[in-house]
Amino acid sequence: TGCGKTEIARRIAKLSQAPFIKVEATKFTEVGFHGRDVDQIIRDLLDVSIQMTKKRVREQRKEQVEQIVEERILDILLGSEVDPNARVTFRNMLHNGALDSRMLDVEVPVPTPTLAHGEPIPQTVLKDMVQNVKTGRRVDKRKLILTEARALMEEQELEKIVESYDITKEAIASVETAGIVFLDEIDKLISTGDYRGADASSEGVQRDLLPLIEGCVTTTKHGNVSSEHILFICSGAFHSAKPSDMLAELQGRLPIRVNLQGLTEEDLYRILTEPVHNLVVQQRALLGTEGVVIEFTECGKREIARVAHEVNTTQENIGARRLSTVMERVVEEVSFEASEMEPNSVIEVDAEFVRGRVSALMRSSDLSRYVL
């Protein structure tokens, strides 16, 4: 646990630009019990793919839409029949931001009112609905500043382009050929103990996963989706069970098995310092809101990593999550008193400071060595 299983899967999906969904295996229940069945995984994956496809289409057509909107704005400002030189002058002014404060009359679609189930439709709303059917979508004219009007027009144009695409067909093809399902906490589906009663989220879910991982057709509201070429990655900490305790058929459908190594002290130090929004940066920003400057020395960071690694070794190994526990213990007192400190107070966190704050945590780990 806490050694980066989920992060690895998330990076894979980001790099491959593939539809990706992470789900906890414990969310699902066996077919016939009240709860979500495993087919919901494919439905959720398809929803993710539809959003990704829409986003991709929008990004591909962004420049084209900006040009269309620019022409529409110039038509509103000058009219369609105007001297080409004047149009060029206004175009340059538009690019330079000289027209940003101008007011424009823009057509804004009126949202259709949503009614609660079983609520009667008011007479006025019914009239509007009939009118919309006759004349197409109802629009209102509003006066807006040019910058706001441009954003609204771009959104309208993008919606038109997205509607003209067969988004659903493209999304289903993307799921079927490149979809990735990351099934976390798979070890929690293994029933431990001698209890042999009905367990809604145990071996029954494993049995339901068999056809899905092997490849079957799932019915969704957008159409049928085949899971034959979807990549399934299952992960679990396997503290209280072993992979061999899973159903033999499920083990056979997951042929590649990888053991992740526990994090070393150097790994913990890198996690603490290398990410853009690491724990050190977060603590600086948090205490910065109170006007307090907190500085972590090199030896202080090393000591936090050393303590986290030692506690992981002597107590329960919870991986990189231990860094958050140690960091909270180190800054707990400072966080509490920060609001009453002088503005621009500077606190330096070195190895001695860290040892003073986490001594109780270390003492309990020392005692745990002698508990049989």
Short mmCIF file of C-alpha atoms in Angstrom, two decimals:
data_model
loop_
_atom_site.label_atom_id
_atom_site.label_comp_id
_atom_site.label_asym_id
_atom_site.label_seq_id
_atom_site.Cartn_x
_atom_site.Cartn_y
_atom_site.Cartn_z
CA THR A 1 0.00 0.00 0.00
CA GLY A 2 1.09 3.57 -0.70
CA CYS A 3 3.79 2.58 -3.20
CA GLY A 4 2.20 4.11 -6.32
CA LYS A 5 -0.01 1.41 -7.93
CA THR A 6 -2.85 3.79 -8.80
CA GLU A 7 -0.46 6.57 -9.87
CA ILE A 8 1.25 4.20 -12.34
CA ALA A 9 -2.11 3.38 -13.96
CA ARG A 10 -3.12 7.06 -14.10
CA ARG A 11 0.16 7.96 -15.84
CA ILE A 12 -0.28 5.10 -18.35
CA ALA A 13 -3.71 6.44 -19.33
CA LYS A 14 -2.46 10.04 -19.59
CA LEU A 15 0.48 9.07 -21.80
CA SER A 16 -1.59 6.81 -24.07
CA GLN A 17 -4.54 9.28 -24.33
CA ALA A 18 -6.81 6.29 -23.72
CA PRO A 19 -10.21 6.19 -21.99
CA PHE A 20 -9.33 5.28 -18.40
CA ILE A 21 -11.41 4.56 -15.32
CA LYS A 22 -10.31 3.65 -11.80
CA VAL A 23 -12.87 1.81 -9.69
CA GLU A 24 -12.75 0.12 -6.30
CA ALA A 25 -13.72 -3.54 -6.45
CA THR A 26 -15.48 -3.17 -3.09
CA LYS A 27 -18.18 -0.94 -4.69
CA PHE A 28 -19.75 -3.83 -6.56
CA THR A 29 -22.14 -6.54 -5.47
CA GLU A 30 -23.06 -9.87 -6.98
CA VAL A 31 -25.87 -9.87 -9.57
CA GLY A 32 -29.17 -10.33 -7.74
CA PHE A 33 -28.15 -8.30 -4.67
CA HIS A 34 -29.05 -4.67 -4.20
CA GLY A 35 -26.14 -2.50 -5.43
CA ARG A 36 -24.00 -1.87 -8.49
CA ASP A 37 -23.10 -4.80 -10.71
CA VAL A 38 -19.79 -5.05 -12.60
CA ASP A 39 -21.35 -4.07 -15.97
CA GLN A 40 -21.49 -0.53 -14.57
CA ILE A 41 -17.69 -0.37 -15.05
CA ILE A 42 -18.10 -0.45 -18.86
CA ARG A 43 -20.94 2.10 -18.76
CA ASP A 44 -18.83 4.49 -16.67
CA LEU A 45 -15.83 3.94 -18.98
CA LEU A 46 -18.00 4.85 -21.99
CA ASP A 47 -19.15 8.06 -20.27
CA VAL A 48 -15.48 8.98 -19.69
CA SER A 49 -14.70 8.23 -23.35
CA ILE A 50 -17.59 10.44 -24.57
CA GLN A 51 -16.27 13.37 -22.49
CA MET A 52 -12.72 12.77 -23.80
CA THR A 53 -13.91 12.64 -27.41
CA LYS A 54 -15.88 15.89 -27.00
CA LYS A 55 -12.83 17.57 -25.47
CA ARG A 56 -10.58 16.35 -28.30
CA VAL A 57 -12.98 17.58 -31.00
CA ARG A 58 -13.21 20.97 -29.25
CA GLU A 59 -9.41 21.31 -29.10
CA GLN A 60 -9.01 20.30 -32.76
CA ARG A 61 -11.54 22.89 -33.94
CA LYS A 62 -10.62 25.71 -31.52
CA GLU A 63 -8.69 27.83 -34.08
CA GLN A 64 -11.43 27.42 -36.70
CA VAL A 65 -14.06 28.49 -34.15
CA GLU A 66 -12.03 31.55 -33.11
CA GLN A 67 -11.92 32.69 -36.78
CA ILE A 68 -15.70 32.15 -37.22
CA VAL A 69 -16.45 34.12 -34.02
CA GLU A 70 -14.09 36.93 -35.10
CA GLU A 71 -16.02 37.29 -38.39
CA ARG A 72 -19.35 37.26 -36.49
CA ILE A 73 -18.15 40.04 -34.15
CA LEU A 74 -16.94 42.18 -37.09
CA ASP A 75 -20.32 41.65 -38.83
CA ILE A 76 -22.15 42.85 -35.68
CA LEU A 77 -19.87 45.90 -35.32
CA LEU A 78 -19.68 46.95 -39.01
CA GLY A 79 -22.38 45.05 -40.90
CA SER A 80 -21.66 42.56 -43.67
CA GLU A 81 -21.34 45.17 -46.47
CA VAL A 82 -18.50 47.49 -45.51
CA ASP A 83 -15.23 48.79 -46.97
CA PRO A 84 -12.53 46.01 -46.72
CA ASN A 85 -9.98 48.54 -45.37
CA ALA A 86 -12.28 49.46 -42.48
CA ARG A 87 -12.73 45.75 -41.75
CA VAL A 88 -8.92 45.27 -41.63
CA THR A 89 -8.57 48.26 -39.27
CA PHE A 90 -11.25 46.92 -36.91
CA ARG A 91 -9.70 43.44 -37.05
CA ASN A 92 -6.35 44.87 -35.88
CA MET A 93 -8.14 46.81 -33.11
CA LEU A 94 -9.88 43.59 -32.07
CA HIS A 95 -6.53 41.75 -31.87
CA ASN A 96 -4.94 44.58 -29.85
CA GLY A 97 -7.81 44.60 -27.33
CA ALA A 98 -8.91 48.15 -28.18
CA LEU A 99 -12.55 47.00 -28.60
CA ASP A 100 -12.76 44.85 -25.44
CA SER A 101 -15.01 47.34 -23.62
CA ARG A 102 -17.52 47.64 -26.52
CA MET A 103 -21.10 46.41 -25.91
CA LEU A 104 -22.60 43.87 -28.33
CA ASP A 105 -26.11 42.51 -28.88
CA VAL A 106 -25.80 38.73 -28.65
CA GLU A 107 -28.41 36.00 -29.10
CA VAL A 108 -28.42 33.74 -26.03
CA PRO A 109 -30.38 30.44 -26.02
CA VAL A 110 -33.01 30.32 -23.27
CA PRO A 111 -32.55 27.20 -21.07
CA THR A 112 -35.58 24.91 -20.93
CA PRO A 113 -37.01 24.72 -17.39
CA THR A 114 -36.59 21.42 -15.54
CA LEU A 115 -39.58 20.10 -13.64
CA ALA A 116 -39.73 17.61 -10.80
CA HIS A 117 -41.16 14.17 -11.61
CA GLY A 118 -44.96 14.30 -11.61
CA GLU A 119 -45.12 18.11 -11.35
CA PRO A 120 -47.74 19.69 -13.68
CA ILE A 121 -46.38 21.88 -16.51
CA PRO A 122 -47.38 25.56 -16.06
CA GLN A 123 -49.38 27.14 -18.92
CA THR A 124 -46.64 29.70 -19.76
CA VAL A 125 -43.94 27.01 -19.98
CA LEU A 126 -46.22 24.91 -22.22
CA LYS A 127 -46.72 27.89 -24.58
CA ASP A 128 -42.94 28.43 -24.74
CA MET A 129 -42.36 24.75 -25.54
CA VAL A 130 -44.88 24.86 -28.41
CA GLN A 131 -43.25 28.07 -29.70
CA ASN A 132 -39.79 26.47 -29.57
CA VAL A 133 -41.02 23.47 -31.57
CA LYS A 134 -42.49 25.79 -34.24
CA THR A 135 -39.58 28.24 -34.58
CA GLY A 136 -36.63 26.14 -33.48
CA ARG A 137 -34.66 26.90 -30.31
CA ARG A 138 -35.80 30.02 -28.48
CA VAL A 139 -33.19 32.79 -28.08
CA ASP A 140 -33.04 36.07 -26.20
CA LYS A 141 -31.01 39.13 -27.18
CA ARG A 142 -28.69 40.45 -24.47
CA LYS A 143 -26.17 43.26 -24.31
CA LEU A 144 -22.74 41.99 -23.29
CA ILE A 145 -19.18 43.32 -23.15
CA LEU A 146 -17.16 42.09 -26.14
CA THR A 147 -14.91 39.77 -24.06
CA GLU A 148 -17.96 38.03 -22.52
CA ALA A 149 -19.75 37.92 -25.87
CA ARG A 150 -16.73 36.30 -27.55
CA ALA A 151 -16.58 33.49 -24.93
CA LEU A 152 -20.34 32.87 -25.29
CA MET A 153 -20.17 32.80 -29.11
CA GLU A 154 -17.20 30.40 -29.05
CA GLU A 155 -19.13 28.06 -26.76
CA GLN A 156 -22.16 28.15 -29.11
CA GLU A 157 -20.01 27.41 -32.18
CA LEU A 158 -18.22 24.55 -30.42
CA GLU A 159 -21.58 23.04 -29.41
CA LYS A 160 -22.71 23.15 -33.07
CA ILE A 161 -19.53 21.34 -34.17
CA VAL A 162 -19.84 18.71 -31.41
CA GLU A 163 -23.49 18.08 -32.35
CA SER A 164 -22.53 17.51 -36.01
CA TYR A 165 -19.97 14.81 -35.02
CA ASP A 166 -20.98 11.21 -34.27
CA ILE A 167 -19.38 11.46 -30.82
CA THR A 168 -20.98 8.27 -29.46
CA LYS A 169 -19.76 6.06 -32.31
CA GLU A 170 -16.21 7.42 -31.96
CA ALA A 171 -16.30 7.02 -28.15
CA ILE A 172 -17.47 3.37 -28.35
CA ALA A 173 -14.69 2.58 -30.87
CA SER A 174 -12.15 4.25 -28.55
CA VAL A 175 -13.34 2.20 -25.54
CA GLU A 176 -13.34 -1.09 -27.46
CA THR A 177 -9.83 -0.64 -28.88
CA ALA A 178 -7.93 1.35 -26.22
CA GLY A 179 -9.99 1.36 -22.99
CA ILE A 180 -8.17 0.80 -19.67
CA VAL A 181 -9.98 -0.35 -16.50
CA PHE A 182 -8.00 -0.12 -13.25
CA LEU A 183 -9.70 -2.28 -10.63
CA ASP A 184 -8.32 -1.35 -7.22
CA GLU A 185 -8.62 -3.23 -3.91
CA ILE A 186 -9.06 -6.57 -5.69
CA ASP A 187 -7.71 -8.33 -2.56
CA LYS A 188 -10.83 -7.22 -0.64
CA LEU A 189 -12.93 -9.59 -2.79
CA ILE A 190 -11.28 -12.56 -1.10
CA SER A 191 -13.39 -13.78 1.79
CA THR A 192 -11.25 -14.62 4.80
CA GLY A 193 -12.31 -16.93 7.61
CA ASP A 194 -14.65 -19.90 7.72
CA TYR A 195 -17.86 -17.93 7.15
CA ARG A 196 -19.75 -19.65 4.33
CA GLY A 197 -22.94 -17.55 4.20
CA ALA A 198 -24.02 -15.26 1.35
CA ASP A 199 -21.48 -12.47 0.90
CA ALA A 200 -22.76 -9.90 -1.59
CA SER A 201 -19.37 -8.40 -2.44
CA SER A 202 -16.98 -11.35 -2.30
CA GLU A 203 -16.59 -14.43 -4.51
CA GLY A 204 -19.82 -13.61 -6.37
CA VAL A 205 -18.21 -10.43 -7.71
CA GLN A 206 -15.15 -12.44 -8.74
CA ARG A 207 -17.43 -14.76 -10.72
CA ASP A 208 -19.19 -11.78 -12.34
CA LEU A 209 -15.81 -10.34 -13.39
CA LEU A 210 -14.85 -13.52 -15.28
CA PRO A 211 -16.91 -12.92 -18.48
CA LEU A 212 -16.14 -9.17 -18.40
CA ILE A 213 -12.36 -9.69 -18.36
CA GLU A 214 -12.56 -12.58 -20.84
CA GLY A 215 -14.56 -10.42 -23.25
CA CYS A 216 -18.31 -9.98 -23.49
CA VAL A 217 -20.84 -7.48 -24.88
CA THR A 218 -22.32 -5.02 -22.40
CA THR A 219 -25.54 -3.14 -23.17
CA THR A 220 -25.45 0.61 -22.48
CA LYS A 221 -27.85 3.46 -23.29
CA HIS A 222 -25.46 4.52 -26.11
CA GLY A 223 -25.22 1.05 -27.70
CA ASN A 224 -23.46 -2.28 -27.20
CA VAL A 225 -19.83 -2.27 -26.07
CA SER A 226 -17.48 -5.26 -26.39
CA SER A 227 -14.88 -5.68 -23.62
CA GLU A 228 -12.75 -8.11 -25.65
CA HIS A 229 -9.83 -5.69 -26.19
CA ILE A 230 -10.19 -3.58 -23.02
CA LEU A 231 -7.11 -3.73 -20.78
CA PHE A 232 -7.93 -4.75 -17.21
CA ILE A 233 -5.36 -3.96 -14.51
CA CYS A 234 -6.20 -5.22 -11.01
CA SER A 235 -4.28 -4.17 -7.94
CA GLY A 236 -4.32 -4.88 -4.23
CA ALA A 237 -2.06 -4.68 -1.20
CA PHE A 238 -2.72 -8.38 -0.31
CA HIS A 239 -1.96 -7.92 3.39
CA SER A 240 -4.43 -10.45 4.74
CA ALA A 241 -4.72 -12.67 1.64
CA LYS A 242 -2.60 -13.97 -1.23
CA PRO A 243 -3.22 -13.70 -5.00
CA SER A 244 -3.50 -17.50 -5.03
CA ASP A 245 -6.62 -17.21 -2.80
CA MET A 246 -8.56 -15.69 -5.71
CA LEU A 247 -10.68 -17.89 -7.97
CA ALA A 248 -8.40 -19.97 -10.19
CA GLU A 249 -10.34 -18.81 -13.30
CA LEU A 250 -9.78 -15.15 -12.38
CA GLN A 251 -6.06 -15.75 -11.83
CA GLY A 252 -5.91 -17.36 -15.28
CA ARG A 253 -7.50 -14.29 -16.90
CA LEU A 254 -4.89 -11.99 -15.32
CA PRO A 255 -1.68 -13.59 -16.62
CA ILE A 256 0.89 -10.86 -15.90
CA ARG A 257 1.71 -10.41 -12.22
CA VAL A 258 4.04 -7.69 -10.92
CA ASN A 259 5.23 -7.21 -7.35
CA LEU A 260 5.97 -3.59 -6.44
CA GLN A 261 8.88 -3.01 -4.08
CA GLY A 262 8.44 -1.15 -0.80
CA LEU A 263 9.65 2.44 -0.76
CA THR A 264 13.20 3.07 0.49
CA GLU A 265 14.32 6.11 2.51
CA GLU A 266 15.71 7.70 -0.67
CA ASP A 267 12.36 7.13 -2.47
CA LEU A 268 10.50 8.85 0.37
CA TYR A 269 12.92 11.80 0.23
CA ARG A 270 12.34 12.18 -3.51
CA ILE A 271 8.53 12.01 -3.05
CA LEU A 272 8.87 14.73 -0.39
CA THR A 273 10.92 17.08 -2.58
CA GLU A 274 10.57 16.38 -6.34
CA PRO A 275 6.83 16.73 -7.22
CA VAL A 276 5.73 20.27 -8.17
CA HIS A 277 3.11 20.37 -5.38
CA ASN A 278 4.98 18.33 -2.80
CA LEU A 279 4.22 18.31 0.94
CA VAL A 280 6.91 20.93 1.71
CA VAL A 281 5.42 23.39 -0.83
CA GLN A 282 1.91 22.69 0.51
CA GLN A 283 2.93 23.46 4.11
CA ARG A 284 4.66 26.70 3.03
CA ALA A 285 1.49 27.79 1.22
CA LEU A 286 -0.80 26.81 4.13
CA LEU A 287 1.21 28.72 6.73
CA GLY A 288 1.71 31.58 4.25
CA THR A 289 -2.03 32.31 4.58
CA GLU A 290 -1.35 33.19 8.25
CA GLY A 291 1.65 35.37 7.33
CA VAL A 292 4.14 32.82 8.71
CA VAL A 293 7.21 31.74 6.71
CA ILE A 294 8.28 28.12 7.26
CA GLU A 295 11.63 26.95 5.87
CA PHE A 296 12.63 23.28 5.66
CA THR A 297 16.40 22.75 5.70
CA GLU A 298 18.00 19.90 3.75
CA CYS A 299 18.74 17.98 6.95
CA GLY A 300 15.13 18.56 8.10
CA LYS A 301 13.73 16.99 4.90
CA ARG A 302 16.16 14.07 5.20
CA GLU A 303 15.10 13.53 8.81
CA ILE A 304 11.36 13.49 7.87
CA ALA A 305 12.10 10.84 5.21
CA ARG A 306 14.23 8.83 7.68
CA VAL A 307 11.53 8.89 10.38
CA ALA A 308 8.79 7.92 7.87
CA HIS A 309 10.90 4.99 6.65
CA GLU A 310 11.75 3.85 10.18
CA VAL A 311 8.11 3.95 11.36
CA ASN A 312 7.06 2.06 8.20
CA THR A 313 9.68 -0.58 9.00
CA THR A 314 8.86 -0.99 12.69
CA GLN A 315 5.06 -0.52 12.53
CA GLU A 316 2.52 -0.98 9.74
CA ASN A 317 4.03 -0.18 6.33
CA ILE A 318 1.65 2.33 4.70
CA GLY A 319 4.13 3.56 2.08
CA ALA A 320 4.29 7.21 1.01
CA ARG A 321 1.15 8.02 3.05
CA ARG A 322 3.39 7.85 6.13
CA LEU A 323 5.05 11.12 4.99
CA SER A 324 1.74 12.96 5.50
CA THR A 325 1.46 11.53 9.04
CA VAL A 326 5.00 12.58 9.98
CA MET A 327 4.65 16.01 8.33
CA GLU A 328 1.40 16.69 10.23
CA ARG A 329 3.09 15.73 13.50
CA VAL A 330 6.03 18.07 12.72
CA VAL A 331 3.92 21.16 11.93
CA GLU A 332 0.97 20.43 14.26
CA GLU A 333 2.02 22.90 16.97
CA VAL A 334 3.08 25.58 14.46
CA SER A 335 -0.24 25.28 12.55
CA PHE A 336 -2.18 25.74 15.79
CA GLU A 337 -0.21 28.79 16.97
CA ALA A 338 0.38 30.43 13.55
CA SER A 339 -2.64 32.75 13.77
CA GLU A 340 -1.26 34.37 16.96
CA MET A 341 2.32 34.80 15.70
CA GLU A 342 3.83 38.07 14.51
CA PRO A 343 3.43 38.68 10.75
CA ASN A 344 6.41 37.45 8.67
CA SER A 345 7.65 35.22 11.51
CA VAL A 346 10.20 32.72 10.22
CA ILE A 347 10.27 29.11 11.45
CA GLU A 348 13.17 26.88 10.46
CA VAL A 349 12.56 23.13 10.42
CA ASP A 350 15.85 21.25 10.82
CA ALA A 351 16.67 17.69 11.96
CA GLU A 352 16.60 18.67 15.66
CA PHE A 353 13.15 20.32 15.25
CA VAL A 354 11.79 17.18 13.54
CA ARG A 355 13.19 14.83 16.23
CA GLY A 356 11.64 16.97 18.98
CA ARG A 357 8.18 16.79 17.37
CA VAL A 358 8.08 13.11 16.43
CA SER A 359 9.71 11.65 19.55
CA ALA A 360 6.34 10.29 20.81
CA LEU A 361 5.75 8.59 17.45
CA MET A 362 9.23 7.02 17.59
CA ARG A 363 8.77 5.94 21.23
CA SER A 364 5.59 4.01 20.37
CA SER A 365 7.44 2.32 17.48
CA ASP A 366 10.28 1.35 19.87
CA LEU A 367 7.77 -0.26 22.23
CA SER A 368 6.04 -2.11 19.39
CA ARG A 369 9.24 -4.09 18.77
CA TYR A 370 8.83 -5.85 22.13
CA VAL A 371 5.11 -6.66 21.79
CA LEU A 372 4.79 -10.36 21.02
#
